[in-house]
Structures are given as structure tokens and as C-alpha cells.
PDB file of C-alpha atoms in Angstrom:
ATOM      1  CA  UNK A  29     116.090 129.997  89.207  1.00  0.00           C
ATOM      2  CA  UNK A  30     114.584 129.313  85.604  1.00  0.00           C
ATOM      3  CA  UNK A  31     117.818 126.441  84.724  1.00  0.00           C
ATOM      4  CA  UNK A  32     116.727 122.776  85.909  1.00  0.00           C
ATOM      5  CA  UNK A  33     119.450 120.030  86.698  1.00  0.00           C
ATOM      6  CA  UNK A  34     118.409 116.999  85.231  1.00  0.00           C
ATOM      7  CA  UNK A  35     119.071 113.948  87.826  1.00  0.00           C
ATOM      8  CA  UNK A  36     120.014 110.372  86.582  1.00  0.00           C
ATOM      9  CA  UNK A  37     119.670 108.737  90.027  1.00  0.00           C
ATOM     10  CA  UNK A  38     116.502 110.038  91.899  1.00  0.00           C
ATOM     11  CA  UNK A  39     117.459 107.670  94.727  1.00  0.00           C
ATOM     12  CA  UNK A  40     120.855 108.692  94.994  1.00  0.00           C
ATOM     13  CA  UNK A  41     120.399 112.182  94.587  1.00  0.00           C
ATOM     14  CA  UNK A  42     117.916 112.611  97.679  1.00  0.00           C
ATOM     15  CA  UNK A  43     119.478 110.590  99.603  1.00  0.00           C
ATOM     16  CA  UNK A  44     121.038 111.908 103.012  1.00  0.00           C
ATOM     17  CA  UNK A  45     119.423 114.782 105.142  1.00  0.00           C
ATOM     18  CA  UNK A  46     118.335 118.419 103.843  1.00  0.00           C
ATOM     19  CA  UNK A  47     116.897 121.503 105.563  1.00  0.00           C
ATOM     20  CA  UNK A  48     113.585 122.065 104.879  1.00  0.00           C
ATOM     21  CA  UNK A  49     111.823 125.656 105.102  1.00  0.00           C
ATOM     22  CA  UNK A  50     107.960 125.463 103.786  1.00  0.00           C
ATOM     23  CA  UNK A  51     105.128 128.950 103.060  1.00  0.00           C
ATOM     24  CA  UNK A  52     101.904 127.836 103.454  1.00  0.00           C
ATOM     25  CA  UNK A  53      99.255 130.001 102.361  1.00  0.00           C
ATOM     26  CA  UNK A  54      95.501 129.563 102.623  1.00  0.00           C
ATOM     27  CA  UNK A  55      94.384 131.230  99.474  1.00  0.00           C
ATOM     28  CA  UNK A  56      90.946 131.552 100.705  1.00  0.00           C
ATOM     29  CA  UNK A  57      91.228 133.157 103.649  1.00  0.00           C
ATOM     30  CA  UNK A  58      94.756 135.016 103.709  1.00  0.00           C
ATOM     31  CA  UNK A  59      96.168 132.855 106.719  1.00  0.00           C
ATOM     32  CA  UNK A  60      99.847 132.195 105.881  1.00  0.00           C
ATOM     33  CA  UNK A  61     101.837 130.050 107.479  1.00  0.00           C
ATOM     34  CA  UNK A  62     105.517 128.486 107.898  1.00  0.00           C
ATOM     35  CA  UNK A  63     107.321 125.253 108.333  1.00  0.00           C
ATOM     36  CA  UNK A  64     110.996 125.103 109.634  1.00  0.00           C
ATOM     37  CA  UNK A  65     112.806 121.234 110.174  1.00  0.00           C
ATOM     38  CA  UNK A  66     114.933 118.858 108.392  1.00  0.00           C
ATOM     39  CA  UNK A  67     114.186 115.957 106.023  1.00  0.00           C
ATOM     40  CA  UNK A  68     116.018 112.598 106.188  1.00  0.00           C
ATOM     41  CA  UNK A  69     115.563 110.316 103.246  1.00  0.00           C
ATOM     42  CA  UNK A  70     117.372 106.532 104.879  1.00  0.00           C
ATOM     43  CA  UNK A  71     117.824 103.597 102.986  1.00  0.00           C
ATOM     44  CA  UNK A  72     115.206 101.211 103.394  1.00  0.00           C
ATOM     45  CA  UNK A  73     115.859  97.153 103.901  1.00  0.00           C
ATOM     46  CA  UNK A  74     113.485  96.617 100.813  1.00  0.00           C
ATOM     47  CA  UNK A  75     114.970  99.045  98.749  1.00  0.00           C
ATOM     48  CA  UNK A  76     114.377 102.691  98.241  1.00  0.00           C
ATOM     49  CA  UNK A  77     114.139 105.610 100.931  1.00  0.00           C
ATOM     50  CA  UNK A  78     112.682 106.129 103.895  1.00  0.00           C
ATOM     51  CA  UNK A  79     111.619 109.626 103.736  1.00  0.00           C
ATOM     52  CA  UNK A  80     111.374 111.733 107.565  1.00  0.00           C
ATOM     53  CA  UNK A  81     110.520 115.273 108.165  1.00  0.00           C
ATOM     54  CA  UNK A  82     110.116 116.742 111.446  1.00  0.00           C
ATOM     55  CA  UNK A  83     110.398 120.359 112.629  1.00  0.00           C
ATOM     56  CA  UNK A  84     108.345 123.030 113.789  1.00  0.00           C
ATOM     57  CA  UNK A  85     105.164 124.390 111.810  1.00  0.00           C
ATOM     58  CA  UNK A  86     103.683 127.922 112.968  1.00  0.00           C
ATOM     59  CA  UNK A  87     100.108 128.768 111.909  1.00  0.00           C
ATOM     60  CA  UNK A  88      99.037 131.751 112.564  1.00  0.00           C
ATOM     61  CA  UNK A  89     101.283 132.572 115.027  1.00  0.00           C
ATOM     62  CA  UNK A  90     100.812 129.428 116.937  1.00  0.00           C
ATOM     63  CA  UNK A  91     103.619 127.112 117.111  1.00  0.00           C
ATOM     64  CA  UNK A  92     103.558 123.296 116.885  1.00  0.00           C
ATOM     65  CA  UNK A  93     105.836 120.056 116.302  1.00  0.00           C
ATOM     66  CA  UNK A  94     105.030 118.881 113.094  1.00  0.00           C
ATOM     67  CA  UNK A  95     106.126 114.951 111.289  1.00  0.00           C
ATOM     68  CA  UNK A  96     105.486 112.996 108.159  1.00  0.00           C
ATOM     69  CA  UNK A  97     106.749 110.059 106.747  1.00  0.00           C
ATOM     70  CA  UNK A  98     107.084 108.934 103.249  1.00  0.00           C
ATOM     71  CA  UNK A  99     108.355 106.096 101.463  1.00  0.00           C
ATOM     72  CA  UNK A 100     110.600 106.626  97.994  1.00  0.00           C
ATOM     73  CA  UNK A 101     110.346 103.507  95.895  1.00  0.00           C
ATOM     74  CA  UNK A 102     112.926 102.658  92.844  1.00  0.00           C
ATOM     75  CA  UNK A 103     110.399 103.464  89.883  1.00  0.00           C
ATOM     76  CA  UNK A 104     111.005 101.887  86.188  1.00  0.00           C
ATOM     77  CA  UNK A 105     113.934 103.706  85.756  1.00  0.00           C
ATOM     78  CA  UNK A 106     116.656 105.063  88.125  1.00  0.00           C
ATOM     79  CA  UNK A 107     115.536 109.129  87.298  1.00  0.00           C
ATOM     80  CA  UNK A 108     111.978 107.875  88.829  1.00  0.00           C
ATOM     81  CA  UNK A 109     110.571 106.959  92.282  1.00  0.00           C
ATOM     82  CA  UNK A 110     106.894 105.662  93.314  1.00  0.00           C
ATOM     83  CA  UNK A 111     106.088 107.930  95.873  1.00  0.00           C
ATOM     84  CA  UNK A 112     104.096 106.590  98.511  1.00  0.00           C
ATOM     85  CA  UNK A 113     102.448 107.338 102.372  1.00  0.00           C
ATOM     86  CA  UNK A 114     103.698 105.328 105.504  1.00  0.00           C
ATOM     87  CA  UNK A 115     100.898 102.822 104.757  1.00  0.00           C
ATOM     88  CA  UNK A 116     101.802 101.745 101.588  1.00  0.00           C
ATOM     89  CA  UNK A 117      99.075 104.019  99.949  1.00  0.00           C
ATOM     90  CA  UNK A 118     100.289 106.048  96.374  1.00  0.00           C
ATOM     91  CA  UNK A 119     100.901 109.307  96.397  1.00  0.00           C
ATOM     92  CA  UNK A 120     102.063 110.134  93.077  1.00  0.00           C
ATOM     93  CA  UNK A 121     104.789 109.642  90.579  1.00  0.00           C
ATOM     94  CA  UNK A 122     108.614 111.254  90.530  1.00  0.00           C
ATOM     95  CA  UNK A 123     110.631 111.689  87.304  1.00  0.00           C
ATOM     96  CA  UNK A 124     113.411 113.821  87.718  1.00  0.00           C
ATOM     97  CA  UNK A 125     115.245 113.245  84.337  1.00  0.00           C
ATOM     98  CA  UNK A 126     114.468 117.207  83.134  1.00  0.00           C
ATOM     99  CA  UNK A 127     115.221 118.443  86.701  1.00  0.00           C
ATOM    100  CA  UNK A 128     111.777 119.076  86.771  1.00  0.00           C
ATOM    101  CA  UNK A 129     108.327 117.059  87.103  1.00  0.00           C
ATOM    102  CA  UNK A 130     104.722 117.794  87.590  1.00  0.00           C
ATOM    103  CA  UNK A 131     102.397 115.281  89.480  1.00  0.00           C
ATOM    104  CA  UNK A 132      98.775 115.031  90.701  1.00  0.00           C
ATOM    105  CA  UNK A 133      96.925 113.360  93.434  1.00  0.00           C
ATOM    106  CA  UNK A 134      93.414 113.057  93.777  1.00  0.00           C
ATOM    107  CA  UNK A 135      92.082 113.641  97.524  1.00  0.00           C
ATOM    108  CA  UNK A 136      88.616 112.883  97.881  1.00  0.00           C
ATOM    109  CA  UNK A 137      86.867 115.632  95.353  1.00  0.00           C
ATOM    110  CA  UNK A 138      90.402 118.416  96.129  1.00  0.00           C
ATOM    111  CA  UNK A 139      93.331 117.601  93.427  1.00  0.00           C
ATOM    112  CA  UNK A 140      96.701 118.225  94.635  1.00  0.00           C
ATOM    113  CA  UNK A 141      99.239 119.203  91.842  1.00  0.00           C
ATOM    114  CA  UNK A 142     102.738 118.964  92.693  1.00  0.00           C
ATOM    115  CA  UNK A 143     105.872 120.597  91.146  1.00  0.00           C
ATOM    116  CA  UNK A 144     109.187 119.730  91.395  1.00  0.00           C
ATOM    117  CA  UNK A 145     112.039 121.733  90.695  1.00  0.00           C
ATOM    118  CA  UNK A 146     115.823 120.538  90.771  1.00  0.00           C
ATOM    119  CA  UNK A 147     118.121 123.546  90.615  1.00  0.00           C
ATOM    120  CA  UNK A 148     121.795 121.793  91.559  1.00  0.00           C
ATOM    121  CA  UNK A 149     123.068 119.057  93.378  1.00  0.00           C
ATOM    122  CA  UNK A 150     121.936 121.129  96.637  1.00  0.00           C
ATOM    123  CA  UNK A 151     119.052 122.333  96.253  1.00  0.00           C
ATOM    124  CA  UNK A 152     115.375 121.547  95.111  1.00  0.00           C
ATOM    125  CA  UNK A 153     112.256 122.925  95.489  1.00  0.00           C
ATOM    126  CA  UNK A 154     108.271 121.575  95.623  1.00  0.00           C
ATOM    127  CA  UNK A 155     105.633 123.533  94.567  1.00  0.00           C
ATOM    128  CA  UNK A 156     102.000 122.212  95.663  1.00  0.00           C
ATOM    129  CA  UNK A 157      98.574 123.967  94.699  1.00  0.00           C
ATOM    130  CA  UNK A 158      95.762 122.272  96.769  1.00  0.00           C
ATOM    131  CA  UNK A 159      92.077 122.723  94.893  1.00  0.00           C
ATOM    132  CA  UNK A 160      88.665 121.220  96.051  1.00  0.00           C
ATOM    133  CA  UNK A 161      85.857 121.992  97.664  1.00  0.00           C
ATOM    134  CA  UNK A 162      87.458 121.630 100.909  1.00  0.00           C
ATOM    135  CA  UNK A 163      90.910 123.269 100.236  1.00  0.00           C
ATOM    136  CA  UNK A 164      93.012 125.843  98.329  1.00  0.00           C
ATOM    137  CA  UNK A 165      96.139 125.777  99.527  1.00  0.00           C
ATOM    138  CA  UNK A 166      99.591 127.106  98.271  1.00  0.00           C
ATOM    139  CA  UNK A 167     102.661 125.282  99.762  1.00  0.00           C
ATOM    140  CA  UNK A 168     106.066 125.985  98.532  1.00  0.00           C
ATOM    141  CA  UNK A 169     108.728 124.403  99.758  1.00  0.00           C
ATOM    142  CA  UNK A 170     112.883 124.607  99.833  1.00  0.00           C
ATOM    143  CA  UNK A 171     115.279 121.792 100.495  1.00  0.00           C
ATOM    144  CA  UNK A 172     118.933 122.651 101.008  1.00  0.00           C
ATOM    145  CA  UNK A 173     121.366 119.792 101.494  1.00  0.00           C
ATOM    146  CA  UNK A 174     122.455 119.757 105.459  1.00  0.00           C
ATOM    147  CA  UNK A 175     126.345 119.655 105.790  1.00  0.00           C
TER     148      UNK A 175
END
């Protein structure tokens, strides 16, 4: 999957629920791990998405119900969103007009760099590398559109 499908309408285009399957790897140590669940991004009242994920995340063998909410904001243009935390906080930026977008976010002294991949109107992938002192961490994960 090297060919990236640009996207006019972040908004639109995520909007709508998608099964998510997530690798983590802890590059330090060797422990791998999975995530299995569904992502639902809902309008919200103010505008933008409400993004949900929920599902099951296995760490070393051990099993767990995992959650996390986002919020999708309209950016400057419609091919961008302000990605934010449930408490308002940034997170980082989101321009899909390429199909693809790189992003950072500063953690306390780790950096998290973020990369997004668009491949069709079904499917997208993130990419997140996870450096610091306290982390390094390889999460990649895949988003296929739910029926």
C-alpha cells in the first residue's frame, strides 16, 4: 500500500464506525501486544466528531477492556481537523489533503510522532513511534470501515 487517497472532507470521511485492529510493540523490551474493537466517530452538537474506541487490548497474554475518547474538530479547512483529548487538551494536527500526514506531540520529555495513511474510502492506517526517556513504543494501527 505505497498509493495515498487524498480526502477533501476529513470530517466526512471518518465519520461513521470502523474496525479497529492495533500491534503494539515495546521496542525496548520485546513485549508485543494487540488491540481488537471498533471506533465510532458521532457528530458532535458543537460541531465536529466525537471520536469512541472500545475493545479488548491483550498484553502479554493478559486480556483487558480497553476505551478512549477523542474529539475531531473542523480545522481551517475541510481536509483538516484539530485533534484533541476528552478534556479539551491538543493532541495534534490532521491534514488529510495528500492522503497522508505526519504529526507530533510532545509528552512530558517522550515525543510522539504520528503517521497517517489514507489508502481508499475504507481503509486507513496510523502509524505512532513513541520516544523519551520513559517510552519507545511502536503502535500501528488499521481501520476498516464496519458495514
Amino acid at each position: 500500500m505505497d498509493d495515498f487517497w487524498p480526502v477533501a472532507d476529513v470530517l466526512a470521511y471518518l465519520a461513521g464506525s470502523w474496525h479497529v485492529e492495533r500491534s503494539v510493540r515495546d521496542l525496548a523490551s520485546g513485549a508485543e501486544g494487540t488491540f481488537s474493537g471498533t471506533t465510532e466517530f458521532a457528530p458532535l452538537p458543537e460541531g465536529g466528531l466525537l471520536h469512541h474506541e472500545s475493545g479488548t487490548f491483550v498484553w502479554q497474554g493478559v486480556a483487558r477492556p480497553a476505551e478512549r475518547t477523542l474529539r475531531f474538530l473542523p480545522g481551517s479547512t475541510q481536509s483538516r481537523a484539530d485533534v484533541r483529548f476528552a478534556d479539551g487538551r491538543p493532541f495534534h494536527d490532521l491534514d488529510l489533503t495528500s492522503g497522508r500526514h505526519t504529526a507530533d506531540h510532545p509528552c512530558a520529555a517522550d515525543l510522539y510522532r504520528g503517521e497517517f495513511s489514507v489508502y481508499d474510502a475504507n481503509h486507513w492506517r496510523t502509524v505512532w513511534r513513541v520516544g523519551g526517556p520513559a517510552k519507545d513504543l511502536a503502535l500501528t494501527t488499521d481501520y476498516t470501515r464496519a458495514d
